[in-house]
Amino acid sequence: MSLEEKKEFLAEVFELEEEEVVETVILNDLETWDSVAILSIIAFMGEKFNKYPLAKEISKFKTMGEIIDMMNESE
Amino acid sequence: MLTKFKGKKITGILGILPENEYDYDEETKEFADRQTKRLKRIMGYGKRRAVKPETATSDLCIYGLNYILKNNWINKEEIGGIVVVTLTPDYFVPHVSNIIQGECDLPKDVVCMDIAQGCSAYLMGLMQAFMLLEHMENKKVLVFTGDVLNRKAKTDKEMQAQFGGDAASVTVVENDEQAKDIYFNMYSDGKDRDCLIMPAGGYRLPRSAETAEFKDYLGDGILRCKNHIWMEGSKVFNFVQKEVPPMIEEILQYAGVSANDADWFLFHQPNKFMMEKLADKMQVPYEKMPMNIVGEFGNSSGSTIPINITYNVANDLLENERVCCLSGFGSGLTWSSALVHLGKLHFCELVTSTC
């Protein structure tokens, strides 16, 4: 899966423009870094990569880059 | 377990709702933030029903059975057994089935049985009823589901899950040599049992003033009380996405039908998000899998499948026979499904009780 596709998904989840989805974004600065975002990411991981992370693992992430890294490592 | 039941037929289904209704926007208005609205949109939250503070499970069940008897859909002498599946019995002793038997004045030779089970309640109850019918000849077995996890006074501001609902159901099953086979499978995984748990209230930890206190037990900033059900949501979500699609594939294959041949996928109703992801993974069109129950009445644990059937497909099943795939999944963990030709029912109705 291309980086663009991942960013497209994350833009939708966080209700951002695609160009706003960059690795350095601090998740705690986003109003949409919530349980809906975490559940959507978990569902995406299962759907696209057959991986099943838990909410408590994802909620530890500090930056957008960590989410993208998790996706990259799952391919 | 993977098996088929021969010569068994579901002939009537009644769903029973409490009359008190709550609205998501109203319940969340004092703390609503962006997440609240996002949750509503993806989870499909809306209205829910919860019983009054004095209502117990047997009240909903008795209301339902009296409604059936009053309509002469069955008579008492035809009943050979009643199976009650609930998480919220009136007492540890005596059992809800015996309370129903006594209150409805059923004959003494009726087999009365309670089973404790969560969101797989309906399938577990049907399985038990089909087995009992082997020994019932002309008598019928009634399967009750019912839970009152959300009961409260309308004025009570106690925080509750905004998707939780209360409901009950009664299903009549009987022997019929002409009936098509019912295909059935059921799985359990007790190793992951802790991801759906009500910590207090049993003999391991009786309820007390201490268990009623709300605290951040899990260090995630969420206040919980040991008298309520704790759910590790992401673990449950992952369990459903991993285990349910292969189970459905197995039951369809065993029955020799394709997903296209099935007319309805009548599943337990945790929330719209989980249902959509399940449908996507199984490549089932959304219009064959109703997902609206959580937003209309709330997630009523063991009763969601019969509430789903009586709300969404009652007219279809009164007039026609349809190939239906039923599935429940939840505490235990337990997950189960059935492929059944459902239709030409004697009755299929959703009623609102005074409970």
CSV table of C-alpha atoms in Angstrom, one decimal:
chain,number,residue,atom,x,y,z
A,1,MET,CA,0.0,0.0,0.0
A,2,SER,CA,1.3,3.4,-0.9
A,3,LEU,CA,2.1,6.1,1.6
A,4,GLU,CA,-0.6,8.3,-0.1
A,5,GLU,CA,-3.3,5.6,0.6
A,6,LYS,CA,-2.3,5.5,4.2
A,7,LYS,CA,-2.4,9.3,4.5
A,8,GLU,CA,-5.7,9.4,2.7
A,9,PHE,CA,-7.2,7.0,5.4
A,10,LEU,CA,-5.6,9.0,8.3
A,11,ALA,CA,-6.9,12.3,6.9
A,12,GLU,CA,-10.4,10.9,6.9
A,13,VAL,CA,-10.1,9.5,10.4
A,14,PHE,CA,-8.7,12.7,11.9
A,15,GLU,CA,-10.9,15.0,9.7
A,16,LEU,CA,-7.8,16.7,8.3
A,17,GLU,CA,-6.7,17.7,4.8
A,18,GLU,CA,-4.3,15.2,3.3
A,19,GLU,CA,-1.4,17.7,3.3
A,20,GLU,CA,-1.9,18.1,7.0
A,21,VAL,CA,-1.1,14.4,7.6
A,22,VAL,CA,2.6,14.6,8.2
A,23,GLU,CA,4.8,12.4,10.4
A,24,THR,CA,5.6,15.2,12.9
A,25,VAL,CA,2.0,15.9,13.9
A,26,ILE,CA,1.7,15.6,17.7
A,27,LEU,CA,-1.4,13.4,18.2
A,28,ASN,CA,-2.4,15.1,21.5
A,29,ASP,CA,-2.7,18.4,19.5
A,30,LEU,CA,-5.6,16.9,17.5
A,31,GLU,CA,-9.1,17.2,18.8
A,32,THR,CA,-9.9,14.1,16.8
A,33,TRP,CA,-7.3,11.9,18.5
A,34,ASP,CA,-10.0,10.0,20.3
A,35,SER,CA,-11.6,6.5,20.7
A,36,VAL,CA,-13.1,6.8,17.3
A,37,ALA,CA,-9.7,7.4,15.7
A,38,ILE,CA,-8.1,4.5,17.6
A,39,LEU,CA,-10.9,2.1,16.7
A,40,SER,CA,-10.8,3.1,13.1
A,41,ILE,CA,-7.0,2.5,13.0
A,42,ILE,CA,-7.5,-0.9,14.6
A,43,ALA,CA,-10.2,-1.8,12.0
A,44,PHE,CA,-7.9,-0.6,9.2
A,45,MET,CA,-5.0,-2.7,10.5
A,46,GLY,CA,-7.2,-5.8,10.5
A,47,GLU,CA,-8.7,-5.1,7.1
A,48,LYS,CA,-5.6,-4.2,5.2
A,49,PHE,CA,-2.7,-6.0,7.0
A,50,ASN,CA,-4.4,-8.8,9.0
A,51,LYS,CA,-2.9,-7.3,12.2
A,52,TYR,CA,-4.9,-6.9,15.4
A,53,PRO,CA,-3.3,-4.2,17.6
A,54,LEU,CA,-5.1,-3.2,20.9
A,55,ALA,CA,-6.3,0.2,21.9
A,56,LYS,CA,-3.9,0.4,24.8
A,57,GLU,CA,-0.9,-0.1,22.4
A,58,ILE,CA,-2.1,2.6,19.9
A,59,SER,CA,-3.1,5.1,22.6
A,60,LYS,CA,0.6,5.2,23.6
A,61,PHE,CA,1.7,6.8,20.3
A,62,LYS,CA,2.8,10.4,20.4
A,63,THR,CA,3.1,11.3,16.7
A,64,MET,CA,1.4,10.6,13.4
A,65,GLY,CA,4.7,9.1,12.3
A,66,GLU,CA,4.3,6.2,14.8
A,67,ILE,CA,1.0,5.3,13.3
A,68,ILE,CA,2.5,5.3,9.8
A,69,ASP,CA,5.5,3.3,11.0
A,70,MET,CA,3.2,0.7,12.5
A,71,MET,CA,1.4,0.4,9.1
A,72,ASN,CA,4.7,0.2,7.2
A,73,GLU,CA,6.0,-2.5,9.5
A,74,SER,CA,2.9,-4.6,9.0
A,75,GLU,CA,3.2,-4.8,5.3
B,1,MET,CA,-19.3,-27.8,17.7
B,2,LEU,CA,-20.6,-28.1,14.2
B,3,THR,CA,-23.9,-30.0,13.7
B,4,LYS,CA,-27.4,-30.1,12.2
B,5,PHE,CA,-30.7,-30.4,13.8
B,6,LYS,CA,-33.4,-32.4,12.0
B,7,GLY,CA,-37.1,-31.9,12.1
B,8,LYS,CA,-37.1,-28.8,14.3
B,9,LYS,CA,-38.8,-25.6,13.4
B,10,ILE,CA,-39.1,-22.0,14.8
B,11,THR,CA,-42.8,-21.1,14.5
B,12,GLY,CA,-43.1,-17.8,16.4
B,13,ILE,CA,-41.0,-15.0,17.7
B,14,LEU,CA,-42.1,-12.2,20.1
B,15,GLY,CA,-39.8,-9.3,21.0
B,16,ILE,CA,-40.5,-7.4,24.2
B,17,LEU,CA,-39.3,-3.8,24.9
B,18,PRO,CA,-39.4,-1.7,28.0
B,19,GLU,CA,-41.4,1.5,27.6
B,20,ASN,CA,-38.8,4.0,28.9
B,21,GLU,CA,-36.8,5.4,26.0
B,22,TYR,CA,-33.6,7.5,26.2
B,23,ASP,CA,-32.0,9.6,23.5
B,24,TYR,CA,-28.2,9.8,22.9
B,25,ASP,CA,-28.1,13.6,22.3
B,26,GLU,CA,-30.2,14.2,25.4
B,27,GLU,CA,-28.1,11.9,27.6
B,28,THR,CA,-24.8,13.3,26.5
B,29,LYS,CA,-25.7,17.0,26.2
B,30,GLU,CA,-23.9,18.0,29.4
B,31,PHE,CA,-20.5,16.7,28.4
B,32,ALA,CA,-20.9,16.3,24.6
B,33,ASP,CA,-17.7,17.0,22.7
B,34,ARG,CA,-16.4,16.2,19.2
B,35,GLN,CA,-15.8,12.6,20.2
B,36,THR,CA,-19.5,12.3,21.3
B,37,LYS,CA,-20.6,13.3,17.8
B,38,ARG,CA,-18.1,11.2,16.1
B,39,LEU,CA,-19.1,8.2,18.1
B,40,LYS,CA,-22.8,8.8,17.3
B,41,ARG,CA,-22.0,8.9,13.6
B,42,ILE,CA,-19.8,5.8,13.3
B,43,MET,CA,-21.5,3.7,16.0
B,44,GLY,CA,-25.0,4.6,14.9
B,45,TYR,CA,-26.2,5.5,18.4
B,46,GLY,CA,-29.6,7.1,18.8
B,47,LYS,CA,-32.4,5.9,21.0
B,48,ARG,CA,-32.3,3.1,23.5
B,49,ARG,CA,-34.7,1.4,25.9
B,50,ALA,CA,-34.1,0.6,29.6
B,51,VAL,CA,-36.4,-0.9,32.2
B,52,LYS,CA,-37.8,0.9,35.3
B,53,PRO,CA,-35.9,0.5,38.6
B,54,GLU,CA,-38.3,-2.1,40.0
B,55,THR,CA,-38.3,-4.3,36.8
B,56,ALA,CA,-36.7,-7.7,36.8
B,57,THR,CA,-36.0,-10.1,33.9
B,58,SER,CA,-39.0,-12.3,34.7
B,59,ASP,CA,-41.4,-9.3,34.4
B,60,LEU,CA,-40.5,-8.8,30.8
B,61,CYS,CA,-40.6,-12.6,30.1
B,62,ILE,CA,-44.0,-13.0,31.8
B,63,TYR,CA,-45.4,-10.0,29.9
B,64,GLY,CA,-44.3,-11.7,26.7
B,65,LEU,CA,-45.7,-15.1,27.5
B,66,ASN,CA,-49.0,-13.7,28.7
B,67,TYR,CA,-49.2,-11.7,25.4
B,68,ILE,CA,-48.7,-15.0,23.5
B,69,LEU,CA,-51.3,-16.9,25.6
B,70,LYS,CA,-53.8,-14.0,25.3
B,71,ASN,CA,-53.6,-14.1,21.5
B,72,ASN,CA,-54.1,-17.9,21.6
B,73,TRP,CA,-50.9,-18.4,19.6
B,74,ILE,CA,-50.1,-21.4,21.8
B,75,ASN,CA,-51.9,-22.9,24.8
B,76,LYS,CA,-50.4,-23.9,28.1
B,77,GLU,CA,-50.9,-27.6,27.6
B,78,GLU,CA,-48.7,-27.5,24.5
B,79,ILE,CA,-45.6,-26.3,26.4
B,80,GLY,CA,-43.1,-29.0,27.2
B,81,GLY,CA,-40.2,-26.9,28.3
B,82,ILE,CA,-39.0,-23.3,28.9
B,83,VAL,CA,-35.4,-22.3,28.5
B,84,VAL,CA,-34.5,-18.9,29.9
B,85,VAL,CA,-31.1,-17.4,28.9
B,86,THR,CA,-30.1,-14.3,30.9
B,87,LEU,CA,-27.2,-12.5,32.5
B,88,THR,CA,-29.5,-10.9,35.0
B,89,PRO,CA,-31.6,-13.4,36.9
B,90,ASP,CA,-34.2,-12.1,39.4
B,91,TYR,CA,-32.4,-14.2,42.1
B,92,PHE,CA,-29.7,-16.8,42.3
B,93,VAL,CA,-32.4,-19.0,43.7
B,94,PRO,CA,-35.1,-19.6,42.5
B,95,HIS,CA,-34.7,-19.5,38.8
B,96,VAL,CA,-36.4,-17.2,36.2
B,97,SER,CA,-37.9,-20.2,34.4
B,98,ASN,CA,-39.6,-21.4,37.6
B,99,ILE,CA,-40.9,-17.9,38.3
B,100,ILE,CA,-42.4,-17.8,34.8
B,101,GLN,CA,-43.9,-21.3,35.3
B,102,GLY,CA,-45.5,-20.3,38.6
B,103,GLU,CA,-46.7,-16.9,37.5
B,104,CYS,CA,-48.2,-18.1,34.2
B,105,ASP,CA,-49.6,-21.3,35.9
B,106,LEU,CA,-47.9,-23.7,33.6
B,107,PRO,CA,-48.2,-27.5,34.1
B,108,LYS,CA,-45.9,-29.3,36.5
B,109,ASP,CA,-44.4,-31.5,33.8
B,110,VAL,CA,-42.8,-28.5,32.0
B,111,VAL,CA,-39.0,-28.7,32.0
B,112,CYS,CA,-37.7,-25.4,33.5
B,113,MET,CA,-34.2,-24.4,32.8
B,114,ASP,CA,-32.0,-21.3,33.1
B,115,ILE,CA,-28.8,-20.7,31.2
B,116,ALA,CA,-26.4,-17.9,31.9
B,117,GLN,CA,-25.1,-16.4,28.7
B,118,GLY,CA,-24.4,-13.0,27.1
B,119,CYS,CA,-24.6,-12.0,23.5
B,120,SER,CA,-24.7,-15.6,22.3
B,121,ALA,CA,-27.8,-16.2,24.4
B,122,TYR,CA,-30.3,-16.7,21.5
B,123,LEU,CA,-28.2,-19.3,19.8
B,124,MET,CA,-27.4,-21.1,23.0
B,125,GLY,CA,-31.1,-21.1,23.9
B,126,LEU,CA,-32.1,-22.4,20.5
B,127,MET,CA,-29.5,-25.2,20.7
B,128,GLN,CA,-30.8,-26.3,24.1
B,129,ALA,CA,-34.4,-26.2,22.9
B,130,PHE,CA,-33.6,-28.3,19.8
B,131,MET,CA,-32.0,-30.9,22.0
B,132,LEU,CA,-35.0,-30.9,24.4
B,133,LEU,CA,-37.4,-31.3,21.5
B,134,GLU,CA,-35.8,-34.8,20.9
B,135,HIS,CA,-37.7,-35.8,24.0
B,136,MET,CA,-40.9,-33.7,23.6
B,137,GLU,CA,-42.9,-35.4,20.8
B,138,ASN,CA,-45.8,-33.0,20.3
B,139,LYS,CA,-44.9,-30.5,23.0
B,140,LYS,CA,-43.2,-27.2,22.2
B,141,VAL,CA,-40.3,-25.5,23.8
B,142,LEU,CA,-40.2,-21.8,24.6
B,143,VAL,CA,-36.8,-20.0,24.5
B,144,PHE,CA,-36.7,-16.8,26.5
B,145,THR,CA,-33.9,-14.2,26.4
B,146,GLY,CA,-34.0,-11.2,28.7
B,147,ASP,CA,-31.6,-8.8,30.4
B,148,VAL,CA,-32.1,-5.8,32.6
B,149,LEU,CA,-28.5,-4.5,32.8
B,150,ASN,CA,-29.6,-0.9,32.2
B,151,ARG,CA,-32.5,-0.4,34.6
B,152,LYS,CA,-33.0,2.9,36.2
B,153,ALA,CA,-35.5,5.6,36.9
B,154,LYS,CA,-36.1,8.1,34.1
B,155,THR,CA,-35.0,10.9,36.5
B,156,ASP,CA,-31.8,9.1,37.6
B,157,LYS,CA,-28.7,10.8,36.2
B,158,GLU,CA,-26.4,7.9,36.9
B,159,MET,CA,-24.0,7.5,34.0
B,160,GLN,CA,-24.7,4.5,31.8
B,161,ALA,CA,-23.4,3.3,28.5
B,162,GLN,CA,-25.3,5.2,25.9
B,163,PHE,CA,-25.7,2.2,23.7
B,164,GLY,CA,-27.0,-0.2,26.4
B,165,GLY,CA,-30.5,-1.5,26.1
B,166,ASP,CA,-32.9,-3.8,27.9
B,167,ALA,CA,-35.2,-6.2,26.2
B,168,ALA,CA,-36.6,-9.8,26.2
B,169,SER,CA,-37.9,-12.3,23.7
B,170,VAL,CA,-39.9,-15.5,23.5
B,171,THR,CA,-39.4,-17.9,20.6
B,172,VAL,CA,-41.5,-21.0,20.0
B,173,VAL,CA,-39.7,-24.1,18.7
B,174,GLU,CA,-41.4,-27.4,17.8
B,175,ASN,CA,-40.9,-30.7,16.1
B,176,ASP,CA,-42.0,-30.9,12.4
B,177,GLU,CA,-40.9,-33.8,10.3
B,178,GLN,CA,-41.2,-31.6,7.2
B,179,ALA,CA,-38.8,-29.0,8.5
B,180,LYS,CA,-35.6,-28.3,6.7
B,181,ASP,CA,-32.4,-29.1,8.5
B,182,ILE,CA,-31.0,-26.4,10.8
B,183,TYR,CA,-27.2,-26.0,10.5
B,184,PHE,CA,-25.5,-24.9,13.7
B,185,ASN,CA,-22.0,-24.2,15.0
B,186,MET,CA,-20.7,-22.8,18.3
B,187,TYR,CA,-17.2,-21.9,19.6
B,188,SER,CA,-15.8,-20.7,22.9
B,189,ASP,CA,-12.5,-19.3,24.1
B,190,GLY,CA,-12.3,-19.1,27.9
B,191,LYS,CA,-8.8,-17.9,27.8
B,192,ASP,CA,-9.9,-14.4,26.7
B,193,ARG,CA,-12.9,-14.4,29.2
B,194,ASP,CA,-11.6,-11.3,31.0
B,195,CYS,CA,-12.3,-8.9,28.1
B,196,LEU,CA,-16.0,-9.0,29.0
B,197,ILE,CA,-16.5,-9.3,32.7
B,198,MET,CA,-18.8,-8.1,35.5
B,199,PRO,CA,-16.2,-8.2,38.4
B,200,ALA,CA,-18.6,-8.1,41.3
B,201,GLY,CA,-21.9,-9.8,42.1
B,202,GLY,CA,-21.1,-13.5,42.1
B,203,TYR,CA,-19.5,-15.6,44.8
B,204,ARG,CA,-15.9,-14.6,43.8
B,205,LEU,CA,-16.6,-11.0,44.8
B,206,PRO,CA,-20.0,-10.2,46.2
B,207,ARG,CA,-21.5,-6.8,45.7
B,208,SER,CA,-20.7,-4.3,48.5
B,209,ALA,CA,-20.5,-0.5,49.0
B,210,GLU,CA,-16.9,-0.8,47.9
B,211,THR,CA,-17.7,-2.6,44.6
B,212,ALA,CA,-20.2,0.2,43.8
B,213,GLU,CA,-17.6,2.9,43.9
B,214,PHE,CA,-16.4,4.4,40.6
B,215,LYS,CA,-12.6,4.4,40.1
B,216,ASP,CA,-10.0,4.5,37.4
B,217,TYR,CA,-9.2,0.8,37.9
B,218,LEU,CA,-7.4,0.2,34.6
B,219,GLY,CA,-5.4,3.4,34.5
B,220,ASP,CA,-7.0,4.6,31.3
B,221,GLY,CA,-8.8,7.6,32.7
B,222,ILE,CA,-12.2,5.9,32.6
B,223,LEU,CA,-14.2,5.6,35.8
B,224,ARG,CA,-15.6,2.1,36.3
B,225,CYS,CA,-17.6,0.4,38.9
B,226,LYS,CA,-17.2,-3.3,39.7
B,227,ASN,CA,-21.0,-3.9,39.6
B,228,HIS,CA,-21.0,-3.1,35.9
B,229,ILE,CA,-19.8,-5.0,32.8
B,230,TRP,CA,-16.2,-4.1,31.8
B,231,MET,CA,-15.4,-4.5,28.2
B,232,GLU,CA,-12.0,-4.3,26.6
B,233,GLY,CA,-13.5,-2.9,23.4
B,234,SER,CA,-10.6,-3.2,21.0
B,235,LYS,CA,-10.0,-6.8,22.1
B,236,VAL,CA,-13.6,-7.7,21.6
B,237,PHE,CA,-13.7,-5.9,18.2
B,238,ASN,CA,-10.6,-7.8,17.1
B,239,PHE,CA,-12.1,-11.1,18.3
B,240,VAL,CA,-15.3,-10.5,16.3
B,241,GLN,CA,-13.4,-9.6,13.1
B,242,LYS,CA,-11.1,-12.6,13.4
B,243,GLU,CA,-13.5,-15.3,14.5
B,244,VAL,CA,-17.0,-14.5,13.1
B,245,PRO,CA,-16.3,-14.4,9.3
B,246,PRO,CA,-14.7,-17.9,9.2
B,247,MET,CA,-17.5,-19.3,11.4
B,248,ILE,CA,-20.1,-17.9,8.9
B,249,GLU,CA,-18.1,-19.3,6.0
B,250,GLU,CA,-18.1,-22.7,7.7
B,251,ILE,CA,-21.8,-22.8,8.4
B,252,LEU,CA,-22.7,-21.7,4.8
B,253,GLN,CA,-20.4,-24.3,3.4
B,254,TYR,CA,-21.8,-27.0,5.7
B,255,ALA,CA,-25.3,-26.1,4.7
B,256,GLY,CA,-24.3,-26.1,1.0
B,257,VAL,CA,-25.4,-22.5,0.4
B,258,SER,CA,-23.5,-19.5,-0.8
B,259,ALA,CA,-23.5,-16.1,0.8
B,260,ASN,CA,-25.6,-15.0,-2.2
B,261,ASP,CA,-28.2,-17.7,-1.5
B,262,ALA,CA,-28.8,-16.3,2.0
B,263,ASP,CA,-31.6,-13.8,2.2
B,264,TRP,CA,-30.9,-12.3,5.6
B,265,PHE,CA,-27.9,-12.1,7.9
B,266,LEU,CA,-29.6,-11.5,11.3
B,267,PHE,CA,-26.8,-10.9,13.7
B,268,HIS,CA,-26.2,-9.6,17.2
B,269,GLN,CA,-26.1,-5.8,17.2
B,270,PRO,CA,-23.2,-4.3,19.2
B,271,ASN,CA,-22.9,-1.2,17.0
B,272,LYS,CA,-23.1,-0.1,13.4
B,273,PHE,CA,-19.3,0.2,13.0
B,274,MET,CA,-18.7,-3.4,14.0
B,275,MET,CA,-21.5,-4.6,11.8
B,276,GLU,CA,-20.3,-2.7,8.8
B,277,LYS,CA,-16.7,-4.1,9.2
B,278,LEU,CA,-18.1,-7.6,9.5
B,279,ALA,CA,-20.3,-7.2,6.4
B,280,ASP,CA,-17.3,-5.8,4.5
B,281,LYS,CA,-15.1,-8.7,5.5
B,282,MET,CA,-17.7,-11.3,4.6
B,283,GLN,CA,-18.7,-9.4,1.4
B,284,VAL,CA,-22.3,-9.3,2.5
B,285,PRO,CA,-24.3,-6.3,1.2
B,286,TYR,CA,-25.5,-4.0,4.0
B,287,GLU,CA,-29.1,-4.3,2.9
B,288,LYS,CA,-29.0,-8.0,3.8
B,289,MET,CA,-27.7,-7.3,7.2
B,290,PRO,CA,-29.8,-5.0,9.3
B,291,MET,CA,-27.6,-2.8,11.6
B,292,ASN,CA,-30.1,-0.4,13.1
B,293,ILE,CA,-31.0,-2.0,16.4
B,294,VAL,CA,-28.4,-0.3,18.5
B,295,GLY,CA,-29.7,3.1,17.4
B,296,GLU,CA,-33.4,2.2,17.7
B,297,PHE,CA,-33.4,0.3,21.0
B,298,GLY,CA,-29.8,-0.1,22.2
B,299,ASN,CA,-27.7,-3.2,22.5
B,300,SER,CA,-29.8,-5.6,24.6
B,301,SER,CA,-27.1,-8.4,24.8
B,302,GLY,CA,-28.9,-11.7,24.4
B,303,SER,CA,-32.1,-10.3,22.9
B,304,THR,CA,-30.7,-8.4,19.9
B,305,ILE,CA,-31.3,-11.1,17.4
B,306,PRO,CA,-35.0,-11.6,18.1
B,307,ILE,CA,-35.5,-7.8,18.4
B,308,ASN,CA,-33.7,-7.5,15.1
B,309,ILE,CA,-36.0,-10.1,13.5
B,310,THR,CA,-39.2,-8.8,14.9
B,311,TYR,CA,-38.4,-5.1,14.1
B,312,ASN,CA,-36.8,-5.5,10.7
B,313,VAL,CA,-38.1,-8.6,8.9
B,314,ALA,CA,-41.4,-9.5,10.6
B,315,ASN,CA,-43.7,-9.0,7.6
B,316,ASP,CA,-41.3,-10.8,5.3
B,317,LEU,CA,-41.1,-13.8,7.6
B,318,LEU,CA,-44.8,-14.0,8.2
B,319,GLU,CA,-45.5,-14.3,4.5
B,320,ASN,CA,-42.4,-16.0,3.1
B,321,GLU,CA,-39.8,-18.6,3.9
B,322,ARG,CA,-36.3,-17.1,3.8
B,323,VAL,CA,-32.8,-18.5,4.2
B,324,CYS,CA,-31.5,-16.8,7.3
B,325,CYS,CA,-28.1,-16.8,8.8
B,326,LEU,CA,-28.2,-16.0,12.6
B,327,SER,CA,-25.1,-15.2,14.6
B,328,GLY,CA,-24.3,-14.1,18.2
B,329,PHE,CA,-21.0,-13.4,19.7
B,330,GLY,CA,-19.8,-12.0,23.1
B,331,SER,CA,-19.0,-12.9,26.7
B,332,GLY,CA,-17.3,-16.2,27.3
B,333,LEU,CA,-15.9,-15.6,24.8
B,334,THR,CA,-18.6,-17.4,22.9
B,335,TRP,CA,-19.5,-17.2,19.2
B,336,SER,CA,-22.2,-19.1,17.4
B,337,SER,CA,-24.2,-19.2,14.2
B,338,ALA,CA,-27.1,-21.0,12.6
B,339,LEU,CA,-28.3,-21.3,9.0
B,340,VAL,CA,-32.0,-21.8,9.1
B,341,HIS,CA,-35.0,-21.6,6.8
B,342,LEU,CA,-37.2,-19.2,8.7
B,343,GLY,CA,-40.6,-18.2,7.6
B,344,LYS,CA,-44.4,-18.7,7.5
B,345,LEU,CA,-44.2,-17.9,11.2
B,346,HIS,CA,-47.5,-18.1,13.2
B,347,PHE,CA,-46.5,-14.8,14.8
B,348,CYS,CA,-43.6,-12.4,14.6
B,349,GLU,CA,-44.2,-9.2,16.5
B,350,LEU,CA,-42.4,-6.6,18.6
B,351,VAL,CA,-44.3,-5.3,21.6
B,352,THR,CA,-43.7,-2.6,24.2
B,353,SER,CA,-44.4,-3.7,27.7
B,354,THR,CA,-45.3,-1.7,30.8
B,355,CYS,CA,-42.1,-2.9,32.5
